Amino acid sequence: MAETNCIFCKIANGEIPAKRLGESAQAIAFADLNPQAPTHLLIIPKQHLASLAHAADADSALLGELLTFAKTTAAALGVAERGYRLVINTGHDGGQTVHHLHVHLLAGRQMSWPPG
Ligand code: 5GP
Ligand code: ZN
């Protein structure tokens, strides 16, 4: 179910435009509006799920699909060989600003550690 006023639900159902970069059965990938790396996309479930903390045991197949789809998308975009970073900001201290679960896929430059 789409959540009213959720920007990523609106992207998933086409109400808000986004540069789509791929789709799986339960997920879509699109370019981040404010990229933090030469390649920066977001992978989201089509169905609303507020954050990883809101996922239930029954969501384990969906969570697995998000990662395998991220891996496939990275390969399709040609960044898999050099490498990439997946990030799931969760909750306030995690820096989550959009409350629809999303996996950041960042690539195209050397990442540093620790993150800010
Ligand atoms: P968070 O901080 O919640 O982990 O990341 C949210 C991400 O969503 C940010 O990187 C931000 O640039 C991106 N974002 C926010 N609004 C939009 C939008 O309307 N379209 C797209 N493509 N990305 C967005
Ligand atoms: Zn949503």
PDB file of C-alpha atoms and ligand atoms in Angstrom:
ATOM      1  CA  MET A   1       0.000   0.000   0.000  1.00  0.00           C
ATOM      2  CA  ALA A   2       1.178   3.510  -0.795  1.00  0.00           C
ATOM      3  CA  GLU A   3       1.493   5.870   2.152  1.00  0.00           C
ATOM      4  CA  THR A   4      -0.125   9.293   1.677  1.00  0.00           C
ATOM      5  CA  ASN A   5       2.498  12.044   1.449  1.00  0.00           C
ATOM      6  CA  CYS A   6       5.396   9.611   1.078  1.00  0.00           C
ATOM      7  CA  ILE A   7       7.666  10.992  -1.635  1.00  0.00           C
ATOM      8  CA  PHE A   8       9.162   7.587  -2.489  1.00  0.00           C
ATOM      9  CA  CYS A   9       5.711   5.969  -2.780  1.00  0.00           C
ATOM     10  CA  LYS A  10       4.928   8.754  -5.257  1.00  0.00           C
ATOM     11  CA  ILE A  11       8.115   7.993  -7.202  1.00  0.00           C
ATOM     12  CA  ALA A  12       7.263   4.263  -7.154  1.00  0.00           C
ATOM     13  CA  ASN A  13       3.793   4.880  -8.594  1.00  0.00           C
ATOM     14  CA  GLY A  14       4.941   7.525 -11.086  1.00  0.00           C
ATOM     15  CA  GLU A  15       3.248  10.535  -9.447  1.00  0.00           C
ATOM     16  CA  ILE A  16       6.642  12.210  -9.027  1.00  0.00           C
ATOM     17  CA  PRO A  17       9.206  11.878 -11.820  1.00  0.00           C
ATOM     18  CA  ALA A  18      12.585  10.281 -11.218  1.00  0.00           C
ATOM     19  CA  LYS A  19      15.374   8.970 -13.421  1.00  0.00           C
ATOM     20  CA  ARG A  20      14.642   5.260 -13.236  1.00  0.00           C
ATOM     21  CA  LEU A  21      17.602   2.939 -13.623  1.00  0.00           C
ATOM     22  CA  GLY A  22      16.002  -0.453 -13.178  1.00  0.00           C
ATOM     23  CA  GLU A  23      13.194  -2.486 -11.734  1.00  0.00           C
ATOM     24  CA  SER A  24      12.779  -5.889 -10.105  1.00  0.00           C
ATOM     25  CA  ALA A  25       9.596  -7.654  -9.006  1.00  0.00           C
ATOM     26  CA  GLN A  26       9.348  -5.757  -5.730  1.00  0.00           C
ATOM     27  CA  ALA A  27      11.826  -2.882  -6.090  1.00  0.00           C
ATOM     28  CA  ILE A  28      12.870   0.026  -8.265  1.00  0.00           C
ATOM     29  CA  ALA A  29      16.148   1.893  -8.680  1.00  0.00           C
ATOM     30  CA  PHE A  30      16.372   5.596  -9.484  1.00  0.00           C
ATOM     31  CA  ALA A  31      18.975   8.352  -9.412  1.00  0.00           C
ATOM     32  CA  ASP A  32      19.347  10.346  -6.198  1.00  0.00           C
ATOM     33  CA  LEU A  33      18.318  13.988  -6.645  1.00  0.00           C
ATOM     34  CA  ASN A  34      21.384  15.215  -4.749  1.00  0.00           C
ATOM     35  CA  PRO A  35      24.177  12.819  -5.709  1.00  0.00           C
ATOM     36  CA  GLN A  36      27.061  12.309  -3.292  1.00  0.00           C
ATOM     37  CA  ALA A  37      29.169  10.339  -5.784  1.00  0.00           C
ATOM     38  CA  PRO A  38      29.439  10.092  -9.598  1.00  0.00           C
ATOM     39  CA  THR A  39      26.981   7.189  -9.364  1.00  0.00           C
ATOM     40  CA  HIS A  40      24.369   7.578  -6.628  1.00  0.00           C
ATOM     41  CA  LEU A  41      21.090   5.795  -6.830  1.00  0.00           C
ATOM     42  CA  LEU A  42      18.414   4.658  -4.456  1.00  0.00           C
ATOM     43  CA  ILE A  43      16.854   1.222  -4.363  1.00  0.00           C
ATOM     44  CA  ILE A  44      13.444   1.104  -2.745  1.00  0.00           C
ATOM     45  CA  PRO A  45      10.672  -1.438  -2.258  1.00  0.00           C
ATOM     46  CA  LYS A  46       7.605  -0.581  -4.362  1.00  0.00           C
ATOM     47  CA  GLN A  47       5.508  -1.100  -1.240  1.00  0.00           C
ATOM     48  CA  HIS A  48       5.798   1.361   1.605  1.00  0.00           C
ATOM     49  CA  LEU A  49       8.016   0.302   4.500  1.00  0.00           C
ATOM     50  CA  ALA A  50       9.096   3.177   6.724  1.00  0.00           C
ATOM     51  CA  SER A  51      12.600   1.928   7.535  1.00  0.00           C
ATOM     52  CA  LEU A  52      14.673  -1.184   8.124  1.00  0.00           C
ATOM     53  CA  ALA A  53      13.595  -0.964  11.766  1.00  0.00           C
ATOM     54  CA  HIS A  54       9.991  -1.409  10.630  1.00  0.00           C
ATOM     55  CA  ALA A  55      10.714  -4.610   8.700  1.00  0.00           C
ATOM     56  CA  ALA A  56       9.193  -7.836  10.010  1.00  0.00           C
ATOM     57  CA  ASP A  57      10.600 -11.355   9.774  1.00  0.00           C
ATOM     58  CA  ALA A  58       8.091 -11.855   6.934  1.00  0.00           C
ATOM     59  CA  ASP A  59       9.937  -9.136   4.976  1.00  0.00           C
ATOM     60  CA  SER A  60      13.153 -11.153   4.776  1.00  0.00           C
ATOM     61  CA  ALA A  61      12.591 -12.138   1.131  1.00  0.00           C
ATOM     62  CA  LEU A  62      11.969  -8.491   0.221  1.00  0.00           C
ATOM     63  CA  LEU A  63      15.118  -7.394   2.070  1.00  0.00           C
ATOM     64  CA  GLY A  64      17.108 -10.059   0.256  1.00  0.00           C
ATOM     65  CA  GLU A  65      15.701  -8.885  -3.056  1.00  0.00           C
ATOM     66  CA  LEU A  66      16.811  -5.293  -2.330  1.00  0.00           C
ATOM     67  CA  LEU A  67      20.411  -6.510  -1.940  1.00  0.00           C
ATOM     68  CA  THR A  68      20.449  -8.859  -4.912  1.00  0.00           C
ATOM     69  CA  PHE A  69      18.820  -6.146  -7.035  1.00  0.00           C
ATOM     70  CA  ALA A  70      21.462  -3.668  -5.818  1.00  0.00           C
ATOM     71  CA  LYS A  71      24.178  -6.118  -6.852  1.00  0.00           C
ATOM     72  CA  THR A  72      22.608  -6.677 -10.282  1.00  0.00           C
ATOM     73  CA  THR A  73      22.097  -2.945 -10.810  1.00  0.00           C
ATOM     74  CA  ALA A  74      25.715  -2.183  -9.873  1.00  0.00           C
ATOM     75  CA  ALA A  75      26.873  -4.721 -12.442  1.00  0.00           C
ATOM     76  CA  ALA A  76      24.478  -3.331 -15.080  1.00  0.00           C
ATOM     77  CA  LEU A  77      25.807   0.189 -14.483  1.00  0.00           C
ATOM     78  CA  GLY A  78      29.401  -1.025 -14.847  1.00  0.00           C
ATOM     79  CA  VAL A  79      30.551  -0.120 -11.340  1.00  0.00           C
ATOM     80  CA  ALA A  80      30.752  -3.611  -9.825  1.00  0.00           C
ATOM     81  CA  GLU A  81      34.341  -4.297 -10.798  1.00  0.00           C
ATOM     82  CA  ARG A  82      35.828  -1.191  -9.146  1.00  0.00           C
ATOM     83  CA  GLY A  83      33.414  -1.438  -6.249  1.00  0.00           C
ATOM     84  CA  TYR A  84      30.654   0.460  -4.571  1.00  0.00           C
ATOM     85  CA  ARG A  85      29.063   1.184  -1.220  1.00  0.00           C
ATOM     86  CA  LEU A  86      25.552   0.338  -0.027  1.00  0.00           C
ATOM     87  CA  VAL A  87      24.124   2.436   2.815  1.00  0.00           C
ATOM     88  CA  ILE A  88      20.832   2.108   4.698  1.00  0.00           C
ATOM     89  CA  ASN A  89      20.354   5.126   6.940  1.00  0.00           C
ATOM     90  CA  THR A  90      17.918   4.093   9.661  1.00  0.00           C
ATOM     91  CA  GLY A  91      16.176   6.391  12.108  1.00  0.00           C
ATOM     92  CA  HIS A  92      17.283   9.702  13.565  1.00  0.00           C
ATOM     93  CA  ASP A  93      20.879   8.908  14.469  1.00  0.00           C
ATOM     94  CA  GLY A  94      21.276   6.973  11.227  1.00  0.00           C
ATOM     95  CA  GLY A  95      20.563  10.190   9.331  1.00  0.00           C
ATOM     96  CA  GLN A  96      17.385   8.933   7.659  1.00  0.00           C
ATOM     97  CA  THR A  97      15.442  11.845   6.151  1.00  0.00           C
ATOM     98  CA  VAL A  98      12.957  10.036   3.881  1.00  0.00           C
ATOM     99  CA  HIS A  99      10.880   7.548   5.806  1.00  0.00           C
ATOM    100  CA  HIS A 100      10.477   4.904   3.118  1.00  0.00           C
ATOM    101  CA  LEU A 101      13.174   2.232   3.260  1.00  0.00           C
ATOM    102  CA  HIS A 102      15.924   2.855   0.726  1.00  0.00           C
ATOM    103  CA  VAL A 103      19.361   1.487  -0.038  1.00  0.00           C
ATOM    104  CA  HIS A 104      21.879   4.054  -1.300  1.00  0.00           C
ATOM    105  CA  LEU A 105      24.206   2.691  -3.979  1.00  0.00           C
ATOM    106  CA  LEU A 106      27.273   4.924  -4.235  1.00  0.00           C
ATOM    107  CA  ALA A 107      30.108   4.413  -6.705  1.00  0.00           C
ATOM    108  CA  GLY A 108      32.547   6.092  -9.060  1.00  0.00           C
ATOM    109  CA  ARG A 109      35.018   7.381  -6.480  1.00  0.00           C
ATOM    110  CA  GLN A 110      37.075   6.017  -3.604  1.00  0.00           C
ATOM    111  CA  MET A 111      34.899   5.951  -0.490  1.00  0.00           C
ATOM    112  CA  SER A 112      36.366   6.893   2.873  1.00  0.00           C
ATOM    113  CA  TRP A 113      35.815   5.553   6.373  1.00  0.00           C
ATOM    114  CA  PRO A 114      34.434   6.438   8.881  1.00  0.00           C
ATOM    115  CA  PRO A 115      31.329   7.977   7.329  1.00  0.00           C
ATOM    116  CA  GLY A 116      30.232  11.382   8.567  1.00  0.00           C
TER     117      GLY A 116
HETATM  118  P1  5GP B   1      18.322   9.489   3.614  1.00  0.00           P
HETATM  119  O1  5GP B   1      19.038  10.655   4.218  1.00  0.00           O
HETATM  120  O2  5GP B   1      16.891   9.374   4.080  1.00  0.00           O
HETATM  121  O3  5GP B   1      19.094   8.197   3.773  1.00  0.00           O
HETATM  122  O4  5GP B   1      18.338   9.736   2.071  1.00  0.00           O
HETATM  123  C1  5GP B   1      17.300  10.321   1.355  1.00  0.00           C
HETATM  124  C2  5GP B   1      17.830  10.563  -0.039  1.00  0.00           C
HETATM  125  O5  5GP B   1      16.736  10.838  -0.885  1.00  0.00           O
HETATM  126  C3  5GP B   1      18.782  11.751  -0.131  1.00  0.00           C
HETATM  127  O6  5GP B   1      20.030  11.320  -0.658  1.00  0.00           O
HETATM  128  C4  5GP B   1      18.070  12.713  -1.064  1.00  0.00           C
HETATM  129  O7  5GP B   1      18.944  13.392  -1.938  1.00  0.00           O
HETATM  130  C5  5GP B   1      17.110  11.811  -1.814  1.00  0.00           C
HETATM  131  N1  5GP B   1      15.879  12.444  -2.241  1.00  0.00           N
HETATM  132  C6  5GP B   1      15.040  13.195  -1.469  1.00  0.00           C
HETATM  133  N2  5GP B   1      13.961  13.600  -2.175  1.00  0.00           N
HETATM  134  C7  5GP B   1      14.129  13.073  -3.424  1.00  0.00           C
HETATM  135  C8  5GP B   1      13.341  13.144  -4.611  1.00  0.00           C
HETATM  136  O8  5GP B   1      12.263  13.752  -4.682  1.00  0.00           O
HETATM  137  N3  5GP B   1      13.808  12.492  -5.709  1.00  0.00           N
HETATM  138  C9  5GP B   1      15.000  11.788  -5.673  1.00  0.00           C
HETATM  139  N4  5GP B   1      15.383  11.174  -6.802  1.00  0.00           N
HETATM  140  N5  5GP B   1      15.756  11.704  -4.571  1.00  0.00           N
HETATM  141  C10 5GP B   1      15.338  12.345  -3.469  1.00  0.00           C
HETATM  142 ZN    ZN B   2       6.451   5.182   0.970  1.00  0.00          ZN
END
